[in-house]
mmCIF file with all atom_site columns, C-alpha atoms in Angstrom:
data_model
loop_
_atom_site.group_PDB
_atom_site.id
_atom_site.type_symbol
_atom_site.label_atom_id
_atom_site.label_alt_id
_atom_site.label_comp_id
_atom_site.label_asym_id
_atom_site.label_entity_id
_atom_site.label_seq_id
_atom_site.pdbx_PDB_ins_code
_atom_site.Cartn_x
_atom_site.Cartn_y
_atom_site.Cartn_z
_atom_site.occupancy
_atom_site.B_iso_or_equiv
_atom_site.pdbx_formal_charge
_atom_site.auth_seq_id
_atom_site.auth_comp_id
_atom_site.auth_asym_id
_atom_site.auth_atom_id
_atom_site.pdbx_PDB_model_num
ATOM 1   C CA . MET A 1 1   ? 0.037   0.012  0.046   1.00 75.00 ? 411 MET A CA 1
ATOM 2   C CA . LEU A 1 2   ? 1.399   3.419  -0.929  1.00 75.00 ? 412 LEU A CA 1
ATOM 3   C CA . ALA A 1 3   ? 1.930   5.962  1.863   1.00 81.00 ? 413 ALA A CA 1
ATOM 4   C CA . GLY A 1 4   ? 3.926   9.039  2.778   1.00 87.00 ? 414 GLY A CA 1
ATOM 5   C CA . PRO A 1 5   ? 5.780   11.212 0.349   1.00 87.00 ? 415 PRO A CA 1
ATOM 6   C CA . LYS A 1 6   ? 5.476   8.849  -2.529  1.00 88.00 ? 416 LYS A CA 1
ATOM 7   C CA . LEU A 1 7   ? 1.679   8.836  -2.198  1.00 90.00 ? 417 LEU A CA 1
ATOM 8   C CA . ASN A 1 8   ? 1.588   12.617 -1.753  1.00 91.00 ? 418 ASN A CA 1
ATOM 9   C CA . GLY A 1 9   ? 3.622   13.041 -4.916  1.00 92.00 ? 419 GLY A CA 1
ATOM 10  C CA . LEU A 1 10  ? 1.393   10.719 -6.955  1.00 91.00 ? 420 LEU A CA 1
ATOM 11  C CA . ILE A 1 11  ? -1.722  12.542 -5.675  1.00 91.00 ? 421 ILE A CA 1
ATOM 12  C CA . GLU A 1 12  ? -0.226  16.019 -6.831  1.00 94.00 ? 422 GLU A CA 1
ATOM 13  C CA . ARG A 1 13  ? 0.656   14.508 -10.351 1.00 93.00 ? 423 ARG A CA 1
ATOM 14  C CA . TYR A 1 14  ? -2.863  12.976 -10.616 1.00 92.00 ? 424 TYR A CA 1
ATOM 15  C CA . LYS A 1 15  ? -4.550  16.275 -9.560  1.00 94.00 ? 425 LYS A CA 1
ATOM 16  C CA . ALA A 1 16  ? -2.458  18.237 -12.135 1.00 95.00 ? 426 ALA A CA 1
ATOM 17  C CA . ALA A 1 17  ? -3.255  15.796 -14.956 1.00 93.00 ? 427 ALA A CA 1
ATOM 18  C CA . MET A 1 18  ? -7.004  15.372 -14.010 1.00 92.00 ? 428 MET A CA 1
ATOM 19  C CA . PHE A 1 19  ? -7.303  19.219 -13.929 1.00 95.00 ? 429 PHE A CA 1
ATOM 20  C CA . THR A 1 20  ? -5.667  19.592 -17.432 1.00 94.00 ? 430 THR A CA 1
ATOM 21  C CA . VAL A 1 21  ? -7.614  16.671 -19.046 1.00 92.00 ? 431 VAL A CA 1
ATOM 22  C CA . ASN A 1 22  ? -10.943 17.619 -17.499 1.00 92.00 ? 432 ASN A CA 1
ATOM 23  C CA . ARG A 1 23  ? -10.604 21.306 -18.411 1.00 94.00 ? 433 ARG A CA 1
ATOM 24  C CA . ARG A 1 24  ? -9.636  20.610 -22.045 1.00 93.00 ? 434 ARG A CA 1
ATOM 25  C CA . MET A 1 25  ? -12.042 17.715 -22.617 1.00 91.00 ? 435 MET A CA 1
ATOM 26  C CA . THR A 1 26  ? -14.838 19.695 -21.251 1.00 91.00 ? 436 THR A CA 1
ATOM 27  C CA . ALA A 1 27  ? -14.068 22.421 -23.666 1.00 92.00 ? 437 ALA A CA 1
ATOM 28  C CA . LEU A 1 28  ? -13.731 20.112 -26.534 1.00 91.00 ? 438 LEU A CA 1
ATOM 29  C CA . LEU A 1 29  ? -16.941 18.232 -25.827 1.00 90.00 ? 439 LEU A CA 1
ATOM 30  C CA . ARG A 1 30  ? -18.805 21.545 -25.456 1.00 89.00 ? 440 ARG A CA 1
ATOM 31  C CA . GLU A 1 31  ? -17.665 22.398 -29.010 1.00 89.00 ? 441 GLU A CA 1
ATOM 32  C CA . GLU A 1 32  ? -19.283 19.082 -30.261 1.00 88.00 ? 442 GLU A CA 1
ATOM 33  C CA . MET A 1 33  ? -22.621 19.984 -28.578 1.00 87.00 ? 443 MET A CA 1
ATOM 34  C CA . PRO A 1 34  ? -25.459 21.511 -30.611 1.00 87.00 ? 444 PRO A CA 1
ATOM 35  C CA . GLY A 1 35  ? -25.851 25.143 -29.382 1.00 81.00 ? 445 GLY A CA 1
ATOM 36  C CA . ASP A 1 36  ? -28.866 24.421 -27.244 1.00 88.00 ? 446 ASP A CA 1
ATOM 37  C CA . LEU A 1 37  ? -27.613 21.232 -25.470 1.00 92.00 ? 447 LEU A CA 1
ATOM 38  C CA . THR A 1 38  ? -25.495 21.293 -22.328 1.00 92.00 ? 448 THR A CA 1
ATOM 39  C CA . LEU A 1 39  ? -23.097 18.640 -21.284 1.00 92.00 ? 449 LEU A CA 1
ATOM 40  C CA . ASP A 1 40  ? -25.384 17.610 -18.413 1.00 93.00 ? 450 ASP A CA 1
ATOM 41  C CA . GLN A 1 41  ? -28.236 17.196 -20.881 1.00 94.00 ? 451 GLN A CA 1
ATOM 42  C CA . PHE A 1 42  ? -26.000 15.142 -23.099 1.00 93.00 ? 452 PHE A CA 1
ATOM 43  C CA . ALA A 1 43  ? -24.929 12.881 -20.212 1.00 94.00 ? 453 ALA A CA 1
ATOM 44  C CA . ILE A 1 44  ? -28.594 12.378 -19.389 1.00 95.00 ? 454 ILE A CA 1
ATOM 45  C CA . ILE A 1 45  ? -29.425 11.456 -22.936 1.00 95.00 ? 455 ILE A CA 1
ATOM 46  C CA . GLN A 1 46  ? -26.410 9.127  -23.174 1.00 93.00 ? 456 GLN A CA 1
ATOM 47  C CA . TYR A 1 47  ? -27.523 7.325  -20.013 1.00 95.00 ? 457 TYR A CA 1
ATOM 48  C CA . VAL A 1 48  ? -31.234 7.073  -20.771 1.00 95.00 ? 458 VAL A CA 1
ATOM 49  C CA . GLY A 1 49  ? -30.227 5.688  -24.183 1.00 92.00 ? 459 GLY A CA 1
ATOM 50  C CA . THR A 1 50  ? -28.457 2.726  -22.434 1.00 92.00 ? 460 THR A CA 1
ATOM 51  C CA . ARG A 1 51  ? -31.459 1.757  -20.202 1.00 90.00 ? 461 ARG A CA 1
ATOM 52  C CA . GLU A 1 52  ? -34.689 0.222  -21.087 1.00 84.00 ? 462 GLU A CA 1
ATOM 53  C CA . ASP A 1 53  ? -36.522 1.612  -18.062 1.00 85.00 ? 463 ASP A CA 1
ATOM 54  C CA . CYS A 1 54  ? -34.901 4.621  -16.403 1.00 92.00 ? 464 CYS A CA 1
ATOM 55  C CA . THR A 1 55  ? -36.446 6.926  -13.767 1.00 92.00 ? 465 THR A CA 1
ATOM 56  C CA . SER A 1 56  ? -35.539 10.379 -12.415 1.00 93.00 ? 466 SER A CA 1
ATOM 57  C CA . THR A 1 57  ? -34.653 8.808  -9.145  1.00 91.00 ? 467 THR A CA 1
ATOM 58  C CA . GLU A 1 58  ? -32.174 6.519  -10.811 1.00 92.00 ? 468 GLU A CA 1
ATOM 59  C CA . LEU A 1 59  ? -30.693 9.488  -12.522 1.00 93.00 ? 469 LEU A CA 1
ATOM 60  C CA . ALA A 1 60  ? -30.294 11.559 -9.511  1.00 93.00 ? 470 ALA A CA 1
ATOM 61  C CA . ASP A 1 61  ? -28.582 8.508  -7.882  1.00 90.00 ? 471 ASP A CA 1
ATOM 62  C CA . VAL A 1 62  ? -26.170 7.862  -10.793 1.00 90.00 ? 472 VAL A CA 1
ATOM 63  C CA . PHE A 1 63  ? -25.331 11.531 -11.330 1.00 90.00 ? 473 PHE A CA 1
ATOM 64  C CA . CYS A 1 64  ? -25.122 12.331 -7.588  1.00 88.00 ? 474 CYS A CA 1
ATOM 65  C CA . VAL A 1 65  ? -27.474 15.268 -7.718  1.00 91.00 ? 475 VAL A CA 1
ATOM 66  C CA . GLY A 1 66  ? -30.851 16.100 -6.248  1.00 92.00 ? 476 GLY A CA 1
ATOM 67  C CA . LYS A 1 67  ? -34.024 14.939 -7.899  1.00 92.00 ? 477 LYS A CA 1
ATOM 68  C CA . SER A 1 68  ? -35.104 18.425 -8.543  1.00 92.00 ? 478 SER A CA 1
ATOM 69  C CA . SER A 1 69  ? -32.078 19.102 -10.497 1.00 93.00 ? 479 SER A CA 1
ATOM 70  C CA . ILE A 1 70  ? -32.759 16.021 -12.675 1.00 94.00 ? 480 ILE A CA 1
ATOM 71  C CA . THR A 1 71  ? -36.338 16.995 -13.075 1.00 93.00 ? 481 THR A CA 1
ATOM 72  C CA . ALA A 1 72  ? -35.340 20.428 -14.473 1.00 95.00 ? 482 ALA A CA 1
ATOM 73  C CA . ILE A 1 73  ? -32.957 18.875 -16.965 1.00 95.00 ? 483 ILE A CA 1
ATOM 74  C CA . VAL A 1 74  ? -35.402 16.274 -18.118 1.00 95.00 ? 484 VAL A CA 1
ATOM 75  C CA . THR A 1 75  ? -38.201 18.819 -18.418 1.00 95.00 ? 485 THR A CA 1
ATOM 76  C CA . ARG A 1 76  ? -35.818 20.687 -20.798 1.00 95.00 ? 486 ARG A CA 1
ATOM 77  C CA . LEU A 1 77  ? -35.105 17.662 -22.849 1.00 96.00 ? 487 LEU A CA 1
ATOM 78  C CA . VAL A 1 78  ? -38.864 16.737 -22.953 1.00 95.00 ? 488 VAL A CA 1
ATOM 79  C CA . ASP A 1 79  ? -39.469 20.317 -24.238 1.00 95.00 ? 489 ASP A CA 1
ATOM 80  C CA . LYS A 1 80  ? -36.798 19.906 -26.928 1.00 95.00 ? 490 LYS A CA 1
ATOM 81  C CA . GLY A 1 81  ? -38.482 16.549 -28.001 1.00 95.00 ? 491 GLY A CA 1
ATOM 82  C CA . LEU A 1 82  ? -35.467 14.392 -27.058 1.00 95.00 ? 492 LEU A CA 1
ATOM 83  C CA . ILE A 1 83  ? -36.977 12.401 -24.145 1.00 96.00 ? 493 ILE A CA 1
ATOM 84  C CA . VAL A 1 84  ? -40.375 11.242 -23.334 1.00 94.00 ? 494 VAL A CA 1
ATOM 85  C CA . ARG A 1 85  ? -42.026 10.405 -20.034 1.00 94.00 ? 495 ARG A CA 1
ATOM 86  C CA . SER A 1 86  ? -43.982 7.185  -19.960 1.00 91.00 ? 496 SER A CA 1
ATOM 87  C CA . PRO A 1 87  ? -46.087 6.019  -16.958 1.00 90.00 ? 497 PRO A CA 1
ATOM 88  C CA . ASP A 1 88  ? -45.531 2.449  -15.698 1.00 84.00 ? 498 ASP A CA 1
ATOM 89  C CA . ASP A 1 89  ? -48.442 0.247  -16.642 1.00 87.00 ? 499 ASP A CA 1
ATOM 90  C CA . LYS A 1 90  ? -48.839 -1.137 -13.038 1.00 86.00 ? 500 LYS A CA 1
ATOM 91  C CA . ASP A 1 91  ? -48.054 2.036  -11.045 1.00 85.00 ? 501 ASP A CA 1
ATOM 92  C CA . ARG A 1 92  ? -49.047 5.305  -12.747 1.00 82.00 ? 502 ARG A CA 1
ATOM 93  C CA . ARG A 1 93  ? -46.895 7.287  -10.165 1.00 85.00 ? 503 ARG A CA 1
ATOM 94  C CA . VAL A 1 94  ? -43.775 5.857  -11.751 1.00 88.00 ? 504 VAL A CA 1
ATOM 95  C CA . LEU A 1 95  ? -42.556 7.630  -14.871 1.00 92.00 ? 505 LEU A CA 1
ATOM 96  C CA . TYR A 1 96  ? -40.051 5.938  -17.278 1.00 93.00 ? 506 TYR A CA 1
ATOM 97  C CA . LEU A 1 97  ? -37.747 8.051  -19.259 1.00 95.00 ? 507 LEU A CA 1
ATOM 98  C CA . ARG A 1 98  ? -37.027 7.001  -22.823 1.00 95.00 ? 508 ARG A CA 1
ATOM 99  C CA . LEU A 1 99  ? -35.362 8.702  -25.808 1.00 95.00 ? 509 LEU A CA 1
ATOM 100 C CA . THR A 1 100 ? -37.544 9.842  -28.644 1.00 94.00 ? 510 THR A CA 1
ATOM 101 C CA . GLU A 1 101 ? -36.505 9.066  -32.202 1.00 95.00 ? 511 GLU A CA 1
ATOM 102 C CA . ALA A 1 102 ? -34.807 12.561 -32.409 1.00 95.00 ? 512 ALA A CA 1
ATOM 103 C CA . GLY A 1 103 ? -33.109 11.890 -29.104 1.00 94.00 ? 513 GLY A CA 1
ATOM 104 C CA . GLY A 1 104 ? -31.834 8.564  -30.326 1.00 94.00 ? 514 GLY A CA 1
ATOM 105 C CA . ARG A 1 105 ? -30.476 10.210 -33.527 1.00 94.00 ? 515 ARG A CA 1
ATOM 106 C CA . LEU A 1 106 ? -28.810 12.994 -31.623 1.00 93.00 ? 516 LEU A CA 1
ATOM 107 C CA . ALA A 1 107 ? -27.217 10.556 -29.228 1.00 93.00 ? 517 ALA A CA 1
ATOM 108 C CA . ALA A 1 108 ? -25.939 8.327  -32.171 1.00 94.00 ? 518 ALA A CA 1
ATOM 109 C CA . ASP A 1 109 ? -24.566 11.480 -34.002 1.00 93.00 ? 519 ASP A CA 1
ATOM 110 C CA . LEU A 1 110 ? -22.935 12.844 -30.875 1.00 92.00 ? 520 LEU A CA 1
ATOM 111 C CA . ASN A 1 111 ? -21.439 9.413  -30.016 1.00 91.00 ? 521 ASN A CA 1
ATOM 112 C CA . GLU A 1 112 ? -19.870 9.190  -33.459 1.00 92.00 ? 522 GLU A CA 1
ATOM 113 C CA . ARG A 1 113 ? -18.386 12.738 -33.063 1.00 91.00 ? 523 ARG A CA 1
ATOM 114 C CA . ILE A 1 114 ? -17.052 12.280 -29.615 1.00 91.00 ? 524 ILE A CA 1
ATOM 115 C CA . GLY A 1 115 ? -15.797 8.845  -30.437 1.00 91.00 ? 525 GLY A CA 1
ATOM 116 C CA . SER A 1 116 ? -13.671 10.438 -33.077 1.00 91.00 ? 526 SER A CA 1
ATOM 117 C CA . LEU A 1 117 ? -12.441 13.119 -30.877 1.00 91.00 ? 527 LEU A CA 1
ATOM 118 C CA . LEU A 1 118 ? -11.560 10.630 -28.106 1.00 90.00 ? 528 LEU A CA 1
ATOM 119 C CA . GLY A 1 119 ? -10.026 8.227  -30.641 1.00 91.00 ? 529 GLY A CA 1
ATOM 120 C CA . ALA A 1 120 ? -7.497  10.818 -31.704 1.00 90.00 ? 530 ALA A CA 1
ATOM 121 C CA . TYR A 1 121 ? -6.263  10.977 -28.114 1.00 90.00 ? 531 TYR A CA 1
ATOM 122 C CA . VAL A 1 122 ? -6.393  7.177  -27.321 1.00 90.00 ? 532 VAL A CA 1
ATOM 123 C CA . SER A 1 123 ? -4.641  6.412  -30.487 1.00 91.00 ? 533 SER A CA 1
ATOM 124 C CA . ALA A 1 124 ? -1.510  8.283  -29.125 1.00 92.00 ? 534 ALA A CA 1
ATOM 125 C CA . PHE A 1 125 ? -0.990  5.183  -27.049 1.00 93.00 ? 535 PHE A CA 1
ATOM 126 C CA . ASP A 1 126 ? 0.097   1.798  -28.408 1.00 93.00 ? 536 ASP A CA 1
ATOM 127 C CA . GLU A 1 127 ? -2.301  -0.966 -28.049 1.00 94.00 ? 537 GLU A CA 1
ATOM 128 C CA . ALA A 1 128 ? -0.891  -2.272 -24.671 1.00 95.00 ? 538 ALA A CA 1
ATOM 129 C CA . GLU A 1 129 ? -0.640  1.187  -23.125 1.00 95.00 ? 539 GLU A CA 1
ATOM 130 C CA . ALA A 1 130 ? -4.246  1.962  -24.236 1.00 93.00 ? 540 ALA A CA 1
ATOM 131 C CA . ASP A 1 131 ? -5.457  -1.418 -22.657 1.00 94.00 ? 541 ASP A CA 1
ATOM 132 C CA . GLN A 1 132 ? -3.427  -0.745 -19.493 1.00 95.00 ? 542 GLN A CA 1
ATOM 133 C CA . PHE A 1 133 ? -4.589  2.886  -19.311 1.00 92.00 ? 543 PHE A CA 1
ATOM 134 C CA . ILE A 1 134 ? -8.207  1.858  -19.654 1.00 92.00 ? 544 ILE A CA 1
ATOM 135 C CA . GLU A 1 135 ? -7.986  -1.081 -17.101 1.00 95.00 ? 545 GLU A CA 1
ATOM 136 C CA . THR A 1 136 ? -6.333  1.232  -14.599 1.00 93.00 ? 546 THR A CA 1
ATOM 137 C CA . TYR A 1 137 ? -8.954  3.917  -15.151 1.00 92.00 ? 547 TYR A CA 1
ATOM 138 C CA . GLU A 1 138 ? -11.696 1.338  -14.784 1.00 94.00 ? 548 GLU A CA 1
ATOM 139 C CA . LYS A 1 139 ? -10.084 0.155  -11.540 1.00 94.00 ? 549 LYS A CA 1
ATOM 140 C CA . LEU A 1 140 ? -10.083 3.821  -10.264 1.00 92.00 ? 550 LEU A CA 1
ATOM 141 C CA . ALA A 1 141 ? -13.730 3.992  -11.238 1.00 90.00 ? 551 ALA A CA 1
ATOM 142 C CA . ARG A 1 142 ? -14.633 0.960  -9.231  1.00 92.00 ? 552 ARG A CA 1
ATOM 143 C CA . ALA A 1 143 ? -12.713 2.212  -6.244  1.00 91.00 ? 553 ALA A CA 1
ATOM 144 C CA . VAL A 1 144 ? -14.560 5.505  -6.439  1.00 88.00 ? 554 VAL A CA 1
ATOM 145 C CA . MET A 1 145 ? -17.827 3.758  -6.693  1.00 84.00 ? 555 MET A CA 1
ATOM 146 C CA . ASP A 1 146 ? -17.182 1.388  -3.905  1.00 85.00 ? 556 ASP A CA 1
ATOM 147 C CA . SER A 1 147 ? -16.039 4.060  -1.576  1.00 80.00 ? 557 SER A CA 1
ATOM 148 C CA . GLY A 1 148 ? -19.102 6.200  -2.587  1.00 66.00 ? 558 GLY A CA 1
ATOM 149 C CA . SER A 1 149 ? -21.350 3.257  -1.716  1.00 60.00 ? 559 SER A CA 1
ATOM 150 C CA . GLN A 1 150 ? -19.617 2.688  1.672   1.00 58.00 ? 560 GLN A CA 1
ATOM 151 C CA . ALA A 1 151 ? -19.830 6.460  2.497   1.00 50.00 ? 561 ALA A CA 1
ATOM 152 C CA . SER A 1 152 ? -23.525 6.473  1.633   1.00 54.00 ? 562 SER A CA 1
ATOM 153 C CA . GLU A 1 153 ? -24.054 3.427  3.859   1.00 57.00 ? 563 GLU A CA 1
ATOM 154 C CA . GLU A 1 154 ? -22.197 5.098  6.730   1.00 57.00 ? 564 GLU A CA 1
ATOM 155 C CA . ARG A 1 155 ? -24.342 8.221  6.422   1.00 51.00 ? 565 ARG A CA 1
ATOM 156 C CA . SER A 1 156 ? -27.407 6.204  6.321   1.00 53.00 ? 566 SER A CA 1
ATOM 157 C CA . GLY A 1 157 ? -26.323 4.485  9.394   1.00 59.00 ? 567 GLY A CA 1
ATOM 158 C CA . GLU A 1 158 ? -25.724 7.770  11.256  1.00 56.00 ? 568 GLU A CA 1
ATOM 159 C CA . ASP A 1 159 ? -29.228 8.863  10.469  1.00 53.00 ? 569 ASP A CA 1
ATOM 160 C CA . SER A 1 160 ? -30.759 5.890  12.179  1.00 48.00 ? 570 SER A CA 1
#
C-alpha cells in the first residue's frame, strides 16, 4: 500500500493531470454539442439511451445530484423533444424516461463525433498502453464507486 511522500507526489501528479484533462476535454466536448444542448443534458441523453426503463430517481442517484435538478434537466429535454416520460403500466406514479427518435438520432450522432474526438487521443498510445490505461482507469472508477457506496451506507447508519 502506498503511503507518505510517494503517495503525496502521486496525488499531486494525478490532480495536475486530472485538472488539465478535465478542463480541456470539457471545452472540446462543449464544442461538439449543438448550441442548445448542455453537457449535463447530453450525459442524461447518453444514460437514458443505455437503459430500457430509467427513472428520475435513478438518474439522481447515478449523477449524484438532487431529484429537483434532474427534473429540471429532463423537463428541458422533454420540451426539446429528445426524451419522453411514460407512465408504468402497473403504477401510474412511476414515470419511465425514454429517448424519442430525435433523441436517439442525436445521441448516435454525438457518440460518433465524440468517439472520433476521443479516438484521436487514445490512438496516441500503443495498444498495450491503451489497454493498461483503460484497465487502470476502470479500476479507479470501481474504487470511487465502492467508496461512494460505503460512504452512503455510513451516512445512512448515522441517520438511524
